[in-house]
mmCIF file of C-alpha atoms and ligand atoms in Angstrom:
data_model
loop_
_atom_site.group_PDB
_atom_site.id
_atom_site.type_symbol
_atom_site.label_atom_id
_atom_site.label_comp_id
_atom_site.label_asym_id
_atom_site.label_seq_id
_atom_site.Cartn_x
_atom_site.Cartn_y
_atom_site.Cartn_z
ATOM 1 C CA MET A 177 -4.535 -24.872 -62.300
ATOM 2 C CA ALA A 178 -6.720 -25.761 -66.077
ATOM 3 C CA ASN A 179 -5.744 -29.284 -66.761
ATOM 4 C CA ASP A 180 -2.993 -30.753 -64.813
ATOM 5 C CA ASN A 181 -2.343 -34.079 -66.001
ATOM 6 C CA VAL A 182 0.627 -36.014 -68.044
ATOM 7 C CA GLN A 183 -0.413 -34.880 -71.330
ATOM 8 C CA ASN A 184 -0.257 -31.335 -70.315
ATOM 9 C CA LEU A 185 3.284 -32.038 -68.326
ATOM 10 C CA ILE A 186 4.639 -33.781 -71.468
ATOM 11 C CA LEU A 187 4.200 -29.930 -73.602
ATOM 12 C CA ASN A 188 5.708 -27.785 -70.971
ATOM 13 C CA LEU A 189 8.421 -29.773 -70.468
ATOM 14 C CA GLU A 190 8.382 -29.394 -75.057
ATOM 15 C CA ASN A 191 7.806 -26.210 -74.089
ATOM 16 C CA LEU A 192 11.177 -26.603 -72.170
ATOM 17 C CA LYS A 193 13.013 -29.005 -74.556
ATOM 18 C CA ILE A 194 13.025 -31.309 -72.237
ATOM 19 C CA SER A 195 12.199 -35.102 -73.736
ATOM 20 C CA ILE A 196 10.811 -37.246 -71.462
ATOM 21 C CA THR A 197 11.280 -41.165 -72.110
ATOM 22 C CA ALA A 198 8.063 -43.632 -70.521
ATOM 23 C CA GLU A 199 9.547 -44.950 -67.592
ATOM 24 C CA GLN A 200 10.080 -41.419 -66.531
ATOM 25 C CA ILE A 201 6.475 -41.117 -66.722
ATOM 26 C CA PHE A 202 5.540 -44.382 -64.966
ATOM 27 C CA ALA A 203 8.076 -42.993 -62.823
ATOM 28 C CA PHE A 204 6.158 -39.588 -61.912
ATOM 29 C CA SER A 205 3.047 -42.061 -61.834
ATOM 30 C CA GLN A 206 4.528 -43.690 -59.167
ATOM 31 C CA TYR A 207 5.255 -40.905 -56.920
ATOM 32 C CA SER A 208 1.985 -39.098 -57.129
ATOM 33 C CA SER A 209 0.337 -42.410 -56.000
ATOM 34 C CA LEU A 210 3.201 -43.046 -53.278
ATOM 35 C CA LEU A 211 2.426 -38.756 -52.381
ATOM 36 C CA ARG A 212 -1.383 -38.694 -52.411
ATOM 37 C CA THR A 213 -1.294 -42.772 -50.106
ATOM 38 C CA TRP A 214 0.789 -40.318 -47.200
ATOM 39 C CA ASN A 215 -1.099 -37.169 -47.548
ATOM 40 C CA THR A 216 -4.258 -39.216 -46.772
ATOM 41 C CA ARG A 217 -1.533 -39.673 -43.230
ATOM 42 C CA MET A 218 0.510 -36.307 -42.583
ATOM 43 C CA ASN A 219 0.346 -33.228 -44.394
ATOM 44 C CA LEU A 220 3.814 -33.473 -47.084
ATOM 45 C CA THR A 221 1.285 -31.390 -49.061
ATOM 46 C CA SER A 222 -1.070 -28.882 -49.720
ATOM 47 C CA LYS A 223 -4.804 -30.631 -50.770
ATOM 48 C CA ARG A 224 -4.654 -27.703 -53.502
ATOM 49 C CA ALA A 225 -0.844 -28.692 -54.758
ATOM 50 C CA LEU A 226 -1.678 -31.947 -54.781
ATOM 51 C CA GLU A 227 -4.284 -32.284 -56.743
ATOM 52 C CA ASN A 228 -1.879 -30.121 -59.342
ATOM 53 C CA ILE A 229 0.550 -32.011 -59.270
ATOM 54 C CA HIS A 230 2.129 -32.820 -62.633
ATOM 55 C CA SER A 231 2.087 -28.690 -62.301
ATOM 56 C CA VAL A 232 2.454 -27.443 -59.427
ATOM 57 C CA HIS A 233 5.809 -30.083 -58.009
ATOM 58 C CA PHE A 234 6.665 -30.967 -61.313
ATOM 59 C CA LEU A 235 6.748 -29.205 -63.946
ATOM 60 C CA ASP A 236 8.376 -26.612 -61.469
ATOM 61 C CA SER A 237 10.776 -28.684 -60.064
ATOM 62 C CA LEU A 238 12.023 -30.074 -63.579
ATOM 63 C CA THR A 239 11.883 -25.872 -65.182
ATOM 64 C CA ALA A 240 15.663 -26.401 -63.243
ATOM 65 C CA LEU A 241 17.534 -28.904 -65.370
ATOM 66 C CA PRO A 242 18.041 -26.437 -68.420
ATOM 67 C CA SER A 243 20.006 -24.459 -66.541
ATOM 68 C CA LEU A 244 22.019 -27.970 -64.678
ATOM 69 C CA ASN A 245 22.784 -29.383 -67.791
ATOM 70 C CA ALA A 246 24.008 -25.705 -69.142
ATOM 71 C CA LEU A 247 26.619 -26.086 -66.441
ATOM 72 C CA GLY A 248 28.095 -28.897 -68.083
ATOM 73 C CA LEU A 249 29.262 -31.400 -65.626
ATOM 74 C CA GLU A 250 29.858 -34.889 -65.412
ATOM 75 C CA ASN A 251 28.099 -37.406 -62.129
ATOM 76 C CA PRO A 252 28.124 -33.799 -60.262
ATOM 77 C CA ARG A 253 27.861 -33.778 -57.155
ATOM 78 C CA ILE A 254 24.343 -32.384 -56.177
ATOM 79 C CA LEU A 255 22.655 -31.445 -52.430
ATOM 80 C CA ASP A 256 18.614 -30.412 -51.937
ATOM 81 C CA VAL A 257 18.376 -28.678 -49.307
ATOM 82 C CA GLY A 258 15.185 -28.417 -46.890
ATOM 83 C CA THR A 259 13.222 -30.858 -49.139
ATOM 84 C CA GLY A 260 9.971 -31.093 -47.584
ATOM 85 C CA ALA A 261 8.368 -34.267 -49.951
ATOM 86 C CA GLY A 262 12.166 -34.547 -53.069
ATOM 87 C CA PHE A 263 11.125 -31.148 -54.270
ATOM 88 C CA PRO A 264 13.354 -29.781 -56.274
ATOM 89 C CA GLY A 265 15.448 -33.180 -55.789
ATOM 90 C CA VAL A 266 14.273 -36.367 -56.650
ATOM 91 C CA PRO A 267 11.973 -34.826 -60.246
ATOM 92 C CA LEU A 268 15.599 -33.564 -61.625
ATOM 93 C CA LYS A 269 16.954 -37.515 -60.866
ATOM 94 C CA ILE A 270 14.210 -38.827 -61.979
ATOM 95 C CA MET A 271 15.367 -37.469 -65.988
ATOM 96 C CA ALA A 272 19.174 -36.774 -64.789
ATOM 97 C CA PRO A 273 19.355 -40.570 -63.117
ATOM 98 C CA GLU A 274 23.755 -39.067 -63.661
ATOM 99 C CA MET A 275 23.744 -37.489 -60.848
ATOM 100 C CA GLN A 276 24.840 -38.352 -57.432
ATOM 101 C CA LEU A 277 22.003 -36.946 -55.598
ATOM 102 C CA THR A 278 21.803 -36.017 -51.440
ATOM 103 C CA LEU A 279 18.525 -35.054 -49.978
ATOM 104 C CA LEU A 280 18.529 -33.095 -46.211
ATOM 105 C CA GLU A 281 15.866 -32.381 -44.577
ATOM 106 C CA ALA A 282 14.871 -31.412 -41.152
ATOM 107 C CA THR A 283 11.082 -33.727 -40.395
ATOM 108 C CA ARG A 284 11.510 -36.653 -39.290
ATOM 109 C CA LYS A 285 8.305 -38.458 -41.760
ATOM 110 C CA LYS A 286 9.756 -36.588 -44.678
ATOM 111 C CA THR A 287 12.874 -38.288 -44.898
ATOM 112 C CA ASP A 288 10.336 -41.159 -43.831
ATOM 113 C CA PHE A 289 8.269 -41.107 -47.336
ATOM 114 C CA LEU A 290 11.266 -40.426 -48.935
ATOM 115 C CA ARG A 291 13.949 -43.113 -48.350
ATOM 116 C CA GLU A 292 9.814 -45.187 -49.489
ATOM 117 C CA LEU A 293 9.714 -42.965 -52.557
ATOM 118 C CA THR A 294 13.374 -43.851 -53.404
ATOM 119 C CA ASN A 295 13.035 -47.657 -53.161
ATOM 120 C CA LYS A 296 9.755 -48.076 -54.795
ATOM 121 C CA LEU A 297 11.111 -45.490 -57.363
ATOM 122 C CA GLU A 298 14.279 -47.756 -57.067
ATOM 123 C CA ILE A 299 16.404 -44.572 -56.918
ATOM 124 C CA GLN A 300 20.339 -45.392 -57.423
ATOM 125 C CA GLN A 301 22.994 -42.957 -56.241
ATOM 126 C CA VAL A 302 20.553 -41.389 -53.825
ATOM 127 C CA GLU A 303 21.407 -40.517 -49.699
ATOM 128 C CA ILE A 304 18.144 -38.778 -47.623
ATOM 129 C CA MET A 305 19.585 -37.376 -44.432
ATOM 130 C CA ASN A 306 17.906 -35.622 -41.638
ATOM 131 C CA GLY A 307 18.713 -33.667 -39.922
ATOM 132 C CA ARG A 308 18.869 -29.868 -40.061
ATOM 133 C CA ALA A 309 21.327 -27.648 -43.081
ATOM 134 C CA GLU A 310 22.794 -25.732 -39.850
ATOM 135 C CA ILE A 311 24.580 -28.368 -38.779
ATOM 136 C CA ALA A 312 24.805 -30.694 -41.501
ATOM 137 C CA ALA A 313 27.339 -27.942 -42.991
ATOM 138 C CA HIS A 314 29.407 -27.967 -40.359
ATOM 139 C CA ASP A 315 30.650 -31.513 -40.949
ATOM 140 C CA LEU A 316 34.326 -32.242 -43.239
ATOM 141 C CA GLU A 317 31.585 -34.760 -44.866
ATOM 142 C CA MET A 318 29.499 -32.578 -46.435
ATOM 143 C CA ARG A 319 30.955 -28.686 -46.077
ATOM 144 C CA ALA A 320 32.525 -27.926 -49.748
ATOM 145 C CA THR A 321 31.706 -31.056 -51.470
ATOM 146 C CA PHE A 322 28.807 -30.566 -53.336
ATOM 147 C CA ASP A 323 29.033 -29.126 -57.148
ATOM 148 C CA VAL A 324 25.208 -27.905 -56.987
ATOM 149 C CA VAL A 325 23.392 -27.072 -54.674
ATOM 150 C CA LEU A 326 19.445 -26.496 -54.974
ATOM 151 C CA ALA A 327 16.693 -24.479 -52.667
ATOM 152 C CA ARG A 328 12.727 -24.531 -53.725
ATOM 153 C CA ALA A 329 10.439 -22.321 -51.190
ATOM 154 C CA LEU A 330 13.558 -22.304 -48.196
ATOM 155 C CA GLY A 331 13.227 -18.925 -47.372
ATOM 156 C CA SER A 332 14.405 -15.856 -47.931
ATOM 157 C CA LEU A 333 17.194 -15.713 -50.211
ATOM 158 C CA SER A 334 19.488 -14.531 -47.694
ATOM 159 C CA ALA A 335 18.792 -16.972 -45.202
ATOM 160 C CA VAL A 336 18.781 -19.772 -48.194
ATOM 161 C CA LEU A 337 21.667 -18.769 -48.960
ATOM 162 C CA GLU A 338 23.721 -19.074 -45.137
ATOM 163 C CA LEU A 339 21.325 -22.180 -45.388
ATOM 164 C CA SER A 340 23.186 -23.853 -49.102
ATOM 165 C CA LEU A 341 26.214 -22.065 -49.176
ATOM 166 C CA PRO A 342 28.722 -23.401 -46.268
ATOM 167 C CA PHE A 343 28.027 -26.872 -48.654
ATOM 168 C CA CYS A 344 29.117 -25.960 -52.196
ATOM 169 C CA LYS A 345 32.271 -26.830 -54.126
ATOM 170 C CA ILE A 346 34.304 -23.078 -55.086
ATOM 171 C CA ASN A 347 33.154 -23.123 -58.764
ATOM 172 C CA GLY A 348 30.488 -24.490 -57.910
ATOM 173 C CA HIS A 349 26.682 -23.554 -58.020
ATOM 174 C CA ILE A 350 23.672 -22.530 -55.703
ATOM 175 C CA ILE A 351 19.917 -22.777 -57.634
ATOM 176 C CA ALA A 352 17.280 -21.444 -55.656
ATOM 177 C CA PHE A 353 13.885 -21.466 -57.051
ATOM 178 C CA LYS A 354 11.732 -18.310 -57.160
ATOM 179 C CA LYS A 355 8.457 -17.399 -57.825
ATOM 180 C CA GLY A 356 6.380 -14.289 -57.648
ATOM 181 C CA PRO A 357 6.028 -10.507 -58.827
ATOM 182 C CA ILE A 358 9.168 -9.207 -59.848
ATOM 183 C CA SER A 359 8.765 -6.050 -58.404
ATOM 184 C CA ASP A 360 8.139 -8.635 -54.919
ATOM 185 C CA LEU A 361 11.216 -10.558 -55.768
ATOM 186 C CA GLN A 362 14.216 -7.665 -56.006
ATOM 187 C CA PRO A 363 14.283 -5.603 -52.554
ATOM 188 C CA GLU A 364 14.834 -9.935 -51.585
ATOM 189 C CA ILE A 365 17.562 -10.172 -54.049
ATOM 190 C CA ASP A 366 19.049 -6.848 -52.726
ATOM 191 C CA GLU A 367 18.986 -7.671 -49.656
ATOM 192 C CA ALA A 368 21.022 -11.322 -49.854
ATOM 193 C CA SER A 369 23.129 -8.950 -51.474
ATOM 194 C CA GLU A 370 25.535 -8.817 -48.355
ATOM 195 C CA ALA A 371 25.454 -12.304 -47.872
ATOM 196 C CA ILE A 372 25.981 -12.872 -51.127
ATOM 197 C CA GLU A 373 29.364 -11.094 -50.565
ATOM 198 C CA VAL A 374 30.022 -12.179 -47.011
ATOM 199 C CA LEU A 375 29.591 -16.230 -47.232
ATOM 200 C CA GLY A 376 32.132 -16.340 -50.486
ATOM 201 C CA GLY A 377 29.408 -16.568 -53.861
ATOM 202 C CA GLU A 378 28.992 -14.182 -56.597
ATOM 203 C CA PHE A 379 25.729 -13.283 -59.118
ATOM 204 C CA PHE A 380 26.095 -15.715 -62.539
ATOM 205 C CA ARG A 381 22.920 -15.049 -63.564
ATOM 206 C CA VAL A 382 19.559 -15.176 -63.376
ATOM 207 C CA ALA A 383 16.876 -17.463 -64.964
ATOM 208 C CA HIS A 384 13.680 -16.622 -65.593
ATOM 209 C CA ILE A 385 10.751 -19.320 -66.896
ATOM 210 C CA PRO A 386 9.005 -18.386 -69.771
ATOM 211 C CA LEU A 387 5.620 -20.555 -69.197
ATOM 212 C CA ASP A 388 2.767 -19.325 -69.898
ATOM 213 C CA ILE A 389 0.896 -22.385 -67.252
ATOM 214 C CA PHE A 390 2.755 -20.115 -64.209
ATOM 215 C CA ASN A 391 -0.168 -17.159 -63.404
ATOM 216 C CA ASP A 392 3.476 -16.071 -61.829
ATOM 217 C CA ASP A 393 6.581 -15.085 -62.296
ATOM 218 C CA ARG A 394 9.652 -17.958 -61.668
ATOM 219 C CA LEU A 395 12.943 -17.012 -61.549
ATOM 220 C CA LEU A 396 16.074 -19.510 -60.390
ATOM 221 C CA ILE A 397 19.013 -17.133 -59.370
ATOM 222 C CA ILE A 398 21.739 -18.911 -59.546
ATOM 223 C CA LEU A 399 25.142 -17.972 -57.849
ATOM 224 C CA LYS A 400 28.077 -19.354 -57.855
ATOM 225 C CA LYS A 401 31.105 -19.944 -55.233
ATOM 226 C CA VAL A 402 34.459 -18.121 -55.643
ATOM 227 C CA ALA A 403 35.703 -18.163 -52.231
ATOM 228 C CA GLU A 404 35.387 -20.000 -49.032
ATOM 229 C CA THR A 405 32.866 -19.851 -46.211
ATOM 230 C CA PRO A 406 33.552 -17.992 -43.584
ATOM 231 C CA SER A 407 33.375 -21.164 -39.999
ATOM 232 C CA LYS A 408 31.226 -19.337 -38.127
ATOM 233 C CA PHE A 409 28.852 -19.832 -40.751
ATOM 234 C CA PRO A 410 25.922 -21.577 -40.935
ATOM 235 C CA ARG A 411 24.587 -19.802 -37.635
ATOM 236 C CA ARG A 412 23.387 -22.045 -34.726
ATOM 237 C CA PRO A 413 20.052 -23.532 -35.816
ATOM 238 C CA GLY A 414 16.775 -20.872 -36.695
ATOM 239 C CA ARG A 415 19.126 -18.962 -37.410
ATOM 240 C CA PRO A 416 19.629 -17.648 -40.874
ATOM 241 C CA ALA A 417 16.292 -16.923 -41.073
ATOM 242 C CA ARG A 418 15.175 -15.407 -37.817
ATOM 243 C CA THR A 419 17.901 -13.346 -37.789
ATOM 244 C CA PRO A 420 19.254 -12.742 -41.755
ATOM 245 C CA ILE A 421 22.518 -11.719 -43.370
ATOM 246 C CA GLY A 422 22.298 -8.131 -44.494
ATOM 247 C CA ARG A 423 18.652 -7.544 -42.637
ATOM 248 C CA VAL A 424 18.647 -3.600 -41.970
ATOM 249 C CA GLY A 425 19.850 -3.767 -38.317
ATOM 250 C CA ARG A 426 22.581 -6.034 -36.063
ATOM 251 C CA THR A 427 23.396 -9.424 -38.249
ATOM 252 C CA ARG A 428 23.986 -11.112 -34.345
ATOM 253 C CA THR A 429 26.129 -14.375 -34.533
HETATM 254 N N1 LIG B 792 11.748 -27.848 -51.146
HETATM 255 C C1 LIG B 792 10.467 -28.848 -50.781
HETATM 256 C C2 LIG B 792 10.178 -28.590 -49.605
HETATM 257 C C3 LIG B 792 9.978 -26.625 -48.232
HETATM 258 S S1 LIG B 792 9.386 -26.470 -46.919
HETATM 259 C C4 LIG B 792 9.602 -27.470 -51.363
HETATM 260 O O1 LIG B 792 9.757 -27.402 -52.749
HETATM 261 O O2 LIG B 792 8.159 -28.574 -52.045
HETATM 262 C C5 LIG B 792 10.399 -26.247 -46.205
HETATM 263 C C6 LIG B 792 10.986 -27.397 -46.497
HETATM 264 O O3 LIG B 792 12.846 -27.380 -45.548
HETATM 265 C C7 LIG B 792 10.326 -28.326 -45.317
HETATM 266 O O4 LIG B 792 9.846 -29.022 -45.033
HETATM 267 C C8 LIG B 792 11.113 -27.524 -43.471
HETATM 268 O O5 LIG B 792 11.287 -29.046 -42.930
HETATM 269 C C9 LIG B 792 12.750 -28.386 -44.367
HETATM 270 N N2 LIG B 792 14.228 -27.097 -43.134
HETATM 271 C C10 LIG B 792 13.691 -26.087 -43.043
HETATM 272 N N3 LIG B 792 14.075 -25.254 -42.269
HETATM 273 C C11 LIG B 792 15.206 -26.761 -42.650
HETATM 274 C C12 LIG B 792 16.714 -26.389 -42.539
HETATM 275 N N4 LIG B 792 16.988 -25.909 -41.779
HETATM 276 N N5 LIG B 792 17.069 -27.602 -42.959
HETATM 277 C C13 LIG B 792 16.759 -28.289 -43.107
HETATM 278 N N6 LIG B 792 15.936 -28.696 -43.744
HETATM 279 C C14 LIG B 792 14.669 -27.748 -43.382
#
């Protein structure tokens, strides 16, 4: 991706009607250097993504900010499931510090990175949890307690919904990041309709991201939780990804 630099990040954010302060720009530069340092020791992100960090991770994460703001929530409780090196949760938190953010990640070394990152950036009101969504979602302190659940690059839409909707309050929302040609995404969206119904969700809207810098389509699939998720979901670890609800064939519990 050409011209991956902070000026371009600022310009692209302007196109999304997002303004950024000098402190926020500084936070992103600290984020990028810490990621670079850690990436020499462990694979937090690909080399190519690291070279294009401003667009591949920062800008892409921030494409959800207008949709998040449009929900009009005050001090929302937000969960990022399978956050990896903090995407999209940490960039969103840098831009909207009033949110109460929980970062959930299964890999211990990634949560170690997140602890150092959030300390270095002096991020307040952030909780880092090492664990799997299939287990954490049955914890009564977590289940049905979030206003918004975010998921990026976590798997097929159906699996993502099983890992995220149980955490959401009724009337709360899920924002799932998807990329690729819309023609490829449509079957995935169709396949997820059974999961949406079974898990207590409803389509809210699909936001198309209007930025030329990405050479594929970017969508945010936004759902609303309208009914309680049956207590058997999510199923045991690995099951949501291996046999997604609605996949042709049998959905095993
Ligand atoms: N959201 C990040 C990372 C995507 S990779 C990004 O957009 O860059 C998916 C991440 O989710 C990995 O770090 C993986 O360890 C984590 N993950 C996968 N399944 C999980 C689960 N069931 N519970 C918690 N974390 C999970």
